[in-house]
XYZ file of C-alpha atoms in Angstrom:
153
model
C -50.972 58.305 -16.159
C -53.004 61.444 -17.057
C -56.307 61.354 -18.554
C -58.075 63.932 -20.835
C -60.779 64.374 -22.444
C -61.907 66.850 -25.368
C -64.769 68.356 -26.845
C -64.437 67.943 -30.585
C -66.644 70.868 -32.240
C -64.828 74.231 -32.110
C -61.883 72.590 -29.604
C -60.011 69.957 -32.145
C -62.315 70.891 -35.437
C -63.173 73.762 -36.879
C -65.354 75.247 -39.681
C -62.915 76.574 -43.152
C -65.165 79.020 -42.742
C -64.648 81.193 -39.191
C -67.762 83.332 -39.318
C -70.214 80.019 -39.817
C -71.421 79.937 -35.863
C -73.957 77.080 -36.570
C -73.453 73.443 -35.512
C -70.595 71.971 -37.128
C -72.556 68.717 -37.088
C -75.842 69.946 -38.462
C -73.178 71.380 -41.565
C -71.790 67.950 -41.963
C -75.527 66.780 -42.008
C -76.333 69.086 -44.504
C -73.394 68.048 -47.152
C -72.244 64.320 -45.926
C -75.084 62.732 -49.165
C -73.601 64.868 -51.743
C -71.479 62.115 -53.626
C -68.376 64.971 -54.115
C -68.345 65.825 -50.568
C -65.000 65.762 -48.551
C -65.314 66.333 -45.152
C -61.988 68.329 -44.900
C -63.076 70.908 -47.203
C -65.272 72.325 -44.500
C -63.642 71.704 -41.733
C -59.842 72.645 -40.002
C -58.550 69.988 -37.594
C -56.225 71.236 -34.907
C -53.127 70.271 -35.906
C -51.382 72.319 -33.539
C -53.269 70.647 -30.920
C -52.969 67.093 -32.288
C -49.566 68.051 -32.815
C -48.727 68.677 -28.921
C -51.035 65.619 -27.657
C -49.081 63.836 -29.865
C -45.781 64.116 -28.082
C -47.280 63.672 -24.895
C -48.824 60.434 -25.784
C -46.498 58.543 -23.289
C -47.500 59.818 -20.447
C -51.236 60.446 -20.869
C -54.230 58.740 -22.643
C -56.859 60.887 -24.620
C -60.448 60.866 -25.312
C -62.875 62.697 -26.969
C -66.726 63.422 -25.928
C -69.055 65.434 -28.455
C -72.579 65.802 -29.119
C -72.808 64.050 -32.170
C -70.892 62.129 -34.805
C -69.106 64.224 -37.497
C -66.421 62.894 -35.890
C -67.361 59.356 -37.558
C -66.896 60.773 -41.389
C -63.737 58.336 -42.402
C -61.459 61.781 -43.433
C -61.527 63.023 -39.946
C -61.766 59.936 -38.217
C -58.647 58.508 -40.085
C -57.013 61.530 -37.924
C -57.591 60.620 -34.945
C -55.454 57.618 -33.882
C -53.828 59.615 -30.916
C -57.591 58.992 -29.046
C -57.743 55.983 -27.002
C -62.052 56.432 -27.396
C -63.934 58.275 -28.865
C -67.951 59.162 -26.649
C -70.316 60.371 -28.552
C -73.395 61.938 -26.081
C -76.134 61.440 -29.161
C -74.870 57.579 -28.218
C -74.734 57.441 -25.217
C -77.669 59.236 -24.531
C -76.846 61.880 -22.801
C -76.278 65.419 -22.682
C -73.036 67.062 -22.025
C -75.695 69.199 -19.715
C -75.949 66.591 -17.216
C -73.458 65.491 -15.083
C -74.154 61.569 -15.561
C -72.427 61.739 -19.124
C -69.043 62.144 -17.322
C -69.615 59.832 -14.661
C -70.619 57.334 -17.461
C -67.369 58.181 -19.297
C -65.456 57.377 -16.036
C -66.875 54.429 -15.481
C -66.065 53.312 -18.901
C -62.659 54.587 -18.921
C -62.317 52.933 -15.633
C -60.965 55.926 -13.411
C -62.542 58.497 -10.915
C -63.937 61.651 -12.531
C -61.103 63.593 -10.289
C -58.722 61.740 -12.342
C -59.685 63.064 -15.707
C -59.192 67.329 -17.005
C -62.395 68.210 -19.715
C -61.564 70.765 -21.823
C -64.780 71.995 -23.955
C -65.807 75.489 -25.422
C -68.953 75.706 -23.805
C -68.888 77.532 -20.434
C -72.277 75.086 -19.322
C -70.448 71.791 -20.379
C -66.878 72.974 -17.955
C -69.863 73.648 -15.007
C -71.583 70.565 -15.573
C -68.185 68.484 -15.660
C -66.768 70.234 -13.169
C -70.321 69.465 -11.202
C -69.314 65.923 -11.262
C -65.897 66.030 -10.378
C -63.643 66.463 -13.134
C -60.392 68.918 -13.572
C -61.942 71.238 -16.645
C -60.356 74.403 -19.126
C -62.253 76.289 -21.003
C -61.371 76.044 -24.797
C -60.445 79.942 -25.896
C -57.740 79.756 -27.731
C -54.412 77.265 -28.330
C -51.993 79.139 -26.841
C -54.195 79.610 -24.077
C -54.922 75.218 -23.829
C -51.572 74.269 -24.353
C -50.370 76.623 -21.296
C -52.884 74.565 -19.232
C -51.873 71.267 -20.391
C -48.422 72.077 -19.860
C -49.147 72.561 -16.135
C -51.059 69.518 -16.146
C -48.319 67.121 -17.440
């Protein structure tokens, strides 16, 4: 069995908009109280990479870690069955800056942090997970993260 684990913001969900380069959390802050707001409006899930977990569900079990909790608003959440768990570092409290979080996740998940690949956008959060022992990629681009999950299955 394979284990991964994903960054949400910018790696599985992204703004409608591409030029908005704030916090996709502190957006869905910003707009979650207006009564007509729908989540999916704003924001792009990754089918394409839902798409390809998807098929690989029988060999592998996926999780997610992210800073916050957009993830939590029912349209997106509804969308994300394929996820055995779903961490959440403003819960746990912890950073993805410190390499605790992961351990933590591990522990939780019940395997060593060699066992599991990261795959986040931020350069810091790969070093800091790779810090404490986990297999990471560095979200750029899909074609780019399904080439290294490919080699990984």
């Amino acid at each position: 069995m394979k284990y991964f684990l994903f960054d949400f913001s910018r790696v599985l969900l992204f703004p409608k908009d591409r030029n908005y380069s704030e916090s996709l959390n502190g957006l869905h802050r910003s707009l979650k109280d207006n009564p007509n707001y729908n989540s999916l409006d704003y924001f792009d899930l990754n089918i394409e990479i839902l798409n390809f977990l998807d098929k690989n569900k029988d060999k592998s079990k996926f999780y997610i870690l992210t800073s916050e909790t957009v993830q939590d608003d029912p349209n997106i959440a509804s969308k994300l069955g394929i996820f055995t768990d779903v961490f959440s570092a403003a819960k746990i409290g912890l950073s993805k800056t410190d390499p605790e979080i992961y351990k933590h996740v591990a522990k939780i998940i019940g395997v060593l942090t060699s066992e599991i690949t990261f795959t986040d956008d931020s350069s810091k959060n790969i070093e800091t997970a790779k810090m404490a022992g986990l297999d990471t990629i560095l979200y750029t681009d899909n074609q780019t993260l399904l080439h290294e999950l490919e080699k990984r299955f």
